[in-house]
Coordinates of C-alpha atoms in Angstrom, one line a residue:
M17 CA 149.3 68.6 151.1
N18 CA 148.5 67.3 154.6
T19 CA 150.5 64.1 155.1
F20 CA 148.0 62.7 157.6
R21 CA 145.6 61.3 155.1
R22 CA 144.8 58.2 157.1
E23 CA 144.1 60.3 160.2
A24 CA 142.0 62.7 158.2
R25 CA 139.9 59.9 156.8
L26 CA 139.2 58.6 160.3
I27 CA 138.2 62.1 161.5
A28 CA 135.9 62.6 158.5
L29 CA 134.2 59.2 159.1
C30 CA 133.8 60.0 162.8
T31 CA 132.2 63.4 162.0
R32 CA 129.7 61.7 159.7
E33 CA 126.3 60.7 161.1
A34 CA 126.1 57.0 161.9
D35 CA 124.0 56.2 158.8
A36 CA 126.8 57.6 156.6
A37 CA 129.8 56.1 158.3
G38 CA 129.2 52.7 160.0
A39 CA 131.1 51.2 163.0
S40 CA 133.0 48.8 160.8
G41 CA 134.3 51.6 158.6
I42 CA 135.4 53.6 161.6
A43 CA 137.1 50.6 163.2
A44 CA 139.0 49.8 160.0
A45 CA 140.1 53.5 159.7
A46 CA 141.2 53.5 163.3
G47 CA 143.3 50.4 162.7
A48 CA 145.1 52.2 159.9
V49 CA 146.1 55.3 162.0
R50 CA 149.8 55.9 162.2
S51 CA 149.7 59.0 164.5
W52 CA 147.1 59.3 167.2
E53 CA 148.7 62.6 168.2
A54 CA 147.8 63.9 164.7
V55 CA 144.2 62.6 165.2
V56 CA 143.9 64.6 168.4
E57 CA 145.5 67.8 167.0
L58 CA 143.5 67.8 163.7
S59 CA 140.2 67.0 165.5
D60 CA 140.7 69.9 167.9
R61 CA 141.8 72.3 165.1
H62 CA 138.7 71.4 163.1
R63 CA 136.4 71.7 166.1
V64 CA 135.2 68.1 165.9
A65 CA 136.9 66.4 168.8
A66 CA 133.6 65.7 170.5
H67 CA 132.3 64.0 167.3
V68 CA 135.5 61.9 167.0
H69 CA 135.5 60.9 170.6
A70 CA 131.9 59.9 170.6
A71 CA 132.1 58.0 167.3
L72 CA 135.2 56.0 168.3
R73 CA 133.4 54.9 171.5
R74 CA 130.3 53.9 169.7
A75 CA 132.3 51.9 167.2
G76 CA 134.3 50.1 169.8
A77 CA 137.5 51.0 167.9
G78 CA 140.9 50.2 169.3
V79 CA 142.0 53.6 170.5
P80 CA 145.0 54.0 172.7
E81 CA 143.9 55.2 176.2
A82 CA 146.1 58.3 176.0
A83 CA 144.5 59.3 172.7
A84 CA 141.0 58.7 174.0
G85 CA 141.7 60.8 177.0
A86 CA 143.3 63.6 174.9
L87 CA 140.2 63.7 172.7
R88 CA 137.9 63.9 175.7
R89 CA 140.0 66.7 177.2
A90 CA 140.0 68.7 173.9
A91 CA 136.2 68.4 173.7
L92 CA 135.9 69.6 177.3
R93 CA 138.2 72.5 176.8
R94 CA 136.1 73.7 173.9
A95 CA 132.9 73.3 176.0
A96 CA 134.5 75.4 178.8
A97 CA 135.4 78.1 176.3
V98 CA 131.8 78.2 175.0
F99 CA 130.5 78.6 178.6
G100 CA 132.5 81.8 178.9
L101 CA 131.4 83.0 175.5
E102 CA 127.7 82.4 176.4
R103 CA 128.0 84.7 179.4
T104 CA 129.5 87.4 177.2
L105 CA 126.8 86.9 174.6
R106 CA 124.0 87.2 177.0
R107 CA 125.5 90.4 178.5
V108 CA 126.0 91.9 175.1
L109 CA 122.5 91.0 174.0
D110 CA 121.1 92.7 177.1
A111 CA 123.1 95.8 176.3
L112 CA 122.0 95.9 172.7
G113 CA 118.4 95.3 173.7
A114 CA 118.6 98.2 176.2
A115 CA 120.0 100.4 173.4
G116 CA 117.1 99.4 171.0
V117 CA 119.4 97.7 168.6
P118 CA 118.0 94.6 166.8
V119 CA 120.7 91.9 166.5
I120 CA 121.1 88.7 164.5
V121 CA 123.4 86.1 166.1
L122 CA 125.4 84.1 163.5
K123 CA 126.8 80.6 163.4
G124 CA 127.9 78.7 166.6
P125 CA 125.5 79.9 169.3
V126 CA 122.4 79.5 167.2
L127 CA 123.5 76.3 165.4
A128 CA 124.3 74.6 168.7
R129 CA 120.8 75.3 169.9
T130 CA 118.8 74.5 166.7
I131 CA 120.4 71.8 164.5
Y132 CA 122.8 69.8 166.7
P133 CA 121.4 67.0 168.9
E134 CA 123.8 68.2 171.7
P135 CA 125.1 71.7 172.1
G136 CA 128.6 70.3 172.9
L137 CA 128.9 69.0 169.4
R138 CA 129.1 72.6 168.0
P139 CA 131.9 74.5 169.8
Y140 CA 132.8 78.0 168.8
S141 CA 135.6 80.4 169.7
D142 CA 134.0 83.8 169.2
V143 CA 130.7 85.5 168.9
D144 CA 129.5 86.9 165.6
L145 CA 126.7 89.5 165.6
T146 CA 125.0 91.3 162.7
V147 CA 123.2 94.7 163.1
Q148 CA 121.7 97.0 160.5
E149 CA 124.1 99.5 159.2
A150 CA 122.2 102.4 160.7
H151 CA 122.6 100.9 164.1
V152 CA 126.3 100.3 164.0
P153 CA 127.3 103.4 166.1
A154 CA 124.8 102.5 168.8
A155 CA 125.9 98.9 168.7
V156 CA 129.6 99.9 169.1
A157 CA 128.7 102.2 172.1
A158 CA 126.8 99.3 173.7
L159 CA 129.7 96.9 173.3
Q160 CA 132.1 99.4 174.8
A161 CA 129.7 100.1 177.7
C162 CA 129.9 96.3 178.4
G163 CA 133.7 96.7 178.9
L164 CA 134.7 95.4 175.4
S165 CA 137.5 97.2 173.6
E166 CA 137.8 97.5 169.8
I167 CA 140.9 96.1 168.2
V168 CA 142.1 96.9 164.7
Y169 CA 141.0 94.6 161.9
Q170 CA 143.4 95.4 159.1
A171 CA 141.1 94.6 156.2
E172 CA 138.4 96.9 157.6
A173 CA 140.9 99.6 158.5
A174 CA 142.3 99.6 154.9
R175 CA 138.8 99.7 153.5
Q176 CA 137.8 102.7 155.6
T177 CA 140.9 104.5 154.3
H178 CA 139.8 104.0 150.7
A179 CA 136.0 104.0 151.3
G180 CA 135.5 107.0 149.1
H181 CA 136.9 105.2 146.1
V182 CA 134.1 102.7 145.7
E183 CA 130.4 103.6 146.3
G184 CA 129.4 99.9 145.9
G185 CA 131.8 98.6 148.5
A186 CA 130.7 97.3 151.9
S187 CA 132.3 97.1 155.3
F188 CA 134.0 94.1 156.8
H189 CA 133.5 93.3 160.4
R190 CA 134.8 95.1 163.5
M191 CA 136.4 93.3 166.4
F192 CA 136.0 93.7 170.1
V193 CA 137.6 91.9 173.0
E194 CA 136.8 91.6 176.6
G195 CA 140.0 92.1 178.6
P196 CA 143.6 91.2 177.4
E197 CA 142.7 87.6 176.5
G198 CA 138.9 87.6 176.9
A199 CA 136.0 86.8 174.6
L200 CA 136.2 88.0 171.0
V201 CA 133.0 89.6 169.5
E202 CA 132.8 90.4 165.8
L203 CA 130.3 93.0 164.8
H204 CA 129.0 92.8 161.2
A205 CA 126.8 95.3 159.3
E206 CA 125.8 92.4 157.0
P207 CA 126.4 88.7 157.3
L208 CA 128.1 87.7 154.0
Q209 CA 131.2 89.9 154.3
L210 CA 132.0 90.0 150.6
G211 CA 133.3 93.5 150.5
L212 CA 130.5 94.4 148.0
R213 CA 127.3 96.1 149.1
P214 CA 124.7 93.4 149.6
T215 CA 121.4 93.6 147.6
G216 CA 119.2 91.5 149.9
E217 CA 119.6 92.8 153.5
A218 CA 116.0 93.9 153.8
G219 CA 114.8 90.5 152.9
R220 CA 117.2 88.8 155.3
W221 CA 116.0 90.9 158.2
A222 CA 112.4 90.3 157.3
R223 CA 113.0 86.5 157.3
A224 CA 115.0 86.5 160.5
V225 CA 113.4 84.6 163.4
A226 CA 113.8 84.5 167.2
V227 CA 116.2 82.0 168.8
E228 CA 114.6 79.7 171.4
G229 CA 116.5 79.9 174.6
L230 CA 118.4 83.1 173.7
P231 CA 116.1 86.1 174.6
G232 CA 116.7 89.2 172.6
A233 CA 118.4 87.4 169.7
L234 CA 117.4 86.8 166.1
M235 CA 118.9 84.3 163.7
L236 CA 118.8 84.1 160.0
G237 CA 116.0 82.2 158.4
L238 CA 116.8 78.7 157.2
D239 CA 117.4 79.6 153.6
D240 CA 119.6 82.5 154.5
Q241 CA 121.4 80.3 156.9
A242 CA 122.2 77.9 154.1
V243 CA 123.7 80.8 152.0
Q244 CA 125.6 82.5 154.8
L245 CA 127.1 79.3 156.1
S246 CA 128.2 78.3 152.6
V247 CA 129.8 81.7 151.9
H248 CA 131.6 81.7 155.3
A249 CA 133.1 78.3 154.8
H250 CA 134.1 79.2 151.2
K251 CA 135.6 82.6 152.3
H252 CA 137.9 80.7 154.8
G253 CA 138.9 78.1 152.2
F254 CA 137.0 75.3 154.0
E255 CA 139.7 75.3 156.6
R256 CA 137.6 73.7 159.3
L257 CA 135.5 70.5 159.0
I258 CA 132.9 71.8 161.5
W259 CA 131.8 74.3 158.8
L260 CA 130.9 71.5 156.4
K261 CA 129.3 69.6 159.3
D262 CA 127.0 72.7 159.8
L263 CA 125.7 72.2 156.3
D264 CA 125.3 68.4 156.9
R265 CA 123.3 69.0 160.1
L266 CA 121.2 71.8 158.5
I267 CA 120.0 69.3 155.8
R268 CA 119.4 66.5 158.3
A269 CA 117.7 68.6 161.0
R270 CA 115.8 71.1 158.8
G271 CA 116.0 69.7 155.3
A272 CA 112.2 69.4 154.8
A273 CA 111.8 73.1 155.5
L274 CA 114.6 74.3 153.2
D275 CA 113.3 76.1 150.1
W276 CA 116.0 75.4 147.5
E277 CA 114.4 77.7 144.9
R278 CA 114.7 80.6 147.4
I279 CA 118.2 79.6 148.3
A280 CA 119.2 79.7 144.6
A281 CA 117.4 83.1 144.2
V282 CA 119.1 84.6 147.3
A283 CA 122.5 83.3 146.3
G284 CA 122.0 84.5 142.7
E285 CA 121.0 88.0 143.9
E286 CA 124.2 88.2 146.0
G287 CA 126.4 86.6 143.3
V288 CA 127.3 83.6 145.5
R289 CA 125.7 80.6 143.7
P290 CA 129.1 79.0 143.1
S291 CA 129.9 79.3 146.9
V292 CA 126.7 77.6 147.9
W293 CA 127.0 74.9 145.2
Y294 CA 130.5 74.0 146.1
A295 CA 130.1 74.1 149.9
F296 CA 127.1 71.7 149.7
H297 CA 128.9 69.6 147.2
L298 CA 131.8 69.2 149.6
A299 CA 129.5 68.4 152.5
G300 CA 128.0 65.6 150.4
A301 CA 131.3 64.3 149.2
I302 CA 133.2 64.3 152.5
L303 CA 130.4 63.9 155.1
G304 CA 127.7 62.2 153.2
A305 CA 125.2 65.0 153.6
P306 CA 121.9 63.7 152.2
L307 CA 121.2 66.2 149.4
P308 CA 117.9 65.6 147.6
A309 CA 118.4 64.7 143.9
G310 CA 118.7 67.8 141.7
T311 CA 119.2 70.2 144.6
L312 CA 122.4 71.7 143.4
A313 CA 121.5 71.9 139.7
P314 CA 120.2 75.5 139.9
L315 CA 123.3 76.6 141.8
R316 CA 125.9 75.0 139.6
P317 CA 128.1 77.5 137.7
P318 CA 129.3 77.0 134.1
A319 CA 131.8 74.2 133.5
P320 CA 134.9 76.5 133.4
V321 CA 134.0 77.9 136.8
R322 CA 133.4 74.5 138.2
A323 CA 136.8 73.4 137.0
L324 CA 138.4 76.4 138.5
Y325 CA 136.8 75.8 141.9
R326 CA 138.0 72.1 141.9
L327 CA 141.5 73.3 141.0
T328 CA 141.6 76.0 143.6
W329 CA 139.9 74.1 146.4
P330 CA 140.5 70.4 145.5
V331 CA 138.1 67.9 147.1
G332 CA 141.1 65.7 148.0
R333 CA 142.8 68.5 149.8
I334 CA 139.7 69.5 151.7
A335 CA 139.0 65.8 152.6
A336 CA 142.6 65.6 153.9
L337 CA 141.7 68.5 156.3
D338 CA 144.1 70.8 154.5
G339 CA 141.9 73.6 153.3
R340 CA 143.5 76.9 152.3
M341 CA 142.1 80.4 152.4
R342 CA 141.9 82.2 149.1
R343 CA 140.5 85.4 150.5
R344 CA 140.7 87.6 147.5
A345 CA 139.0 85.0 145.3
V346 CA 135.8 85.4 147.4
Q347 CA 136.0 88.8 148.9
F348 CA 136.2 92.1 147.0
H349 CA 139.0 94.2 148.5
S350 CA 138.8 97.7 147.0
A351 CA 141.7 98.9 149.2
E352 CA 144.2 96.6 147.4
S353 CA 143.8 97.8 143.8
W354 CA 144.0 95.1 141.1
R355 CA 145.3 92.5 143.5
G356 CA 142.3 92.8 145.8
M357 CA 139.6 93.4 143.2
L358 CA 140.3 91.1 140.2
P359 CA 140.2 87.6 141.6
S360 CA 136.6 87.7 142.9
L361 CA 135.6 88.9 139.4
I362 CA 136.6 85.5 138.1
Y363 CA 135.3 83.3 140.9
M364 CA 132.1 85.0 142.0
G365 CA 128.9 86.4 140.6
R366 CA 127.6 90.0 140.2
R367 CA 130.4 90.6 137.8
G368 CA 128.8 93.8 136.4
D369 CA 128.8 95.3 139.9
R370 CA 132.4 94.3 140.4
V371 CA 133.5 95.7 137.0
R372 CA 131.8 99.0 137.7
A373 CA 133.3 99.2 141.2
I374 CA 136.8 98.5 139.8
G375 CA 136.4 101.1 137.2
Q376 CA 135.2 103.6 139.7
A377 CA 138.0 102.9 142.1
L378 CA 140.6 103.3 139.4
R379 CA 139.1 106.5 138.1
R380 CA 139.0 108.1 141.5
R381 CA 142.5 107.1 142.4
A382 CA 143.7 108.6 139.1
Q383 CA 142.2 112.0 140.0

């Protein structure tokens, strides 16, 4: 368990919106800090240094000058990295457009433009793109023509080796880099990355909308954003606070337009209702996300599953900024036999599809 609980509490308070934190609470938490070095390191690792720096200044908290400077520099470093990624993103979008490949941009670049009051409050370290499966070869060629080189992603390489074993399996992402230490671009054939063929891709593409200020790009519709952001945070074990902040900001900036019945329907179709329930539950518990009463009821899994989620991803551990990835509990890894296929059968939905895929994989391997 993370030993920097006081520091984590300060960071969470600073990442909350002003109405959910309060200057006095931030000042008191700052006064209890034992390690400002840990505050800086954790804030940067969780991509919220800009939030923490700004909130401490607003609260007039007693922050050592060295720590304040380090937080500011961390935020500026993230902003500089985003500047480089933006150039790569625009170049790639131009190339994909010229190749006639429709593309959905995920997470950071679109969230910074649409739900955050200032783009610098939503840093990101790579570019995630989704194209339709039929367009993957053309998209790969366009990325390579831009000077990007593909690097091996082990989970996808293993899946391709065993792809013939499971008809219902789905690809993971492919990774491309620009130069030895350049921008990282991840190419997805679908945005949820569960390892199980999605059921709602046609609907997701039909609901996708243009991104203001980013010509040639689409983004997921609001309800699909809510599902994808929740699943992504869950898949990574809620390891970064910024992913819960995305959900907090989505509710605050676009809450009136969210259709929670559709969110529950889409999540149910893909077997990810528990993911969406728990991600928003954590956003409310840790960041004070203003969830309308009854919102999570249609997403809530049975009591045994709720207990299992709280045991596997304890609220206290996530609040202490010590989230842990449990990849196989969320993703279906057909290349890893029982070890890769059974955990998600317990934690996720679409159990019938998973059971059939497991049986099929085992039968084919026995032949």
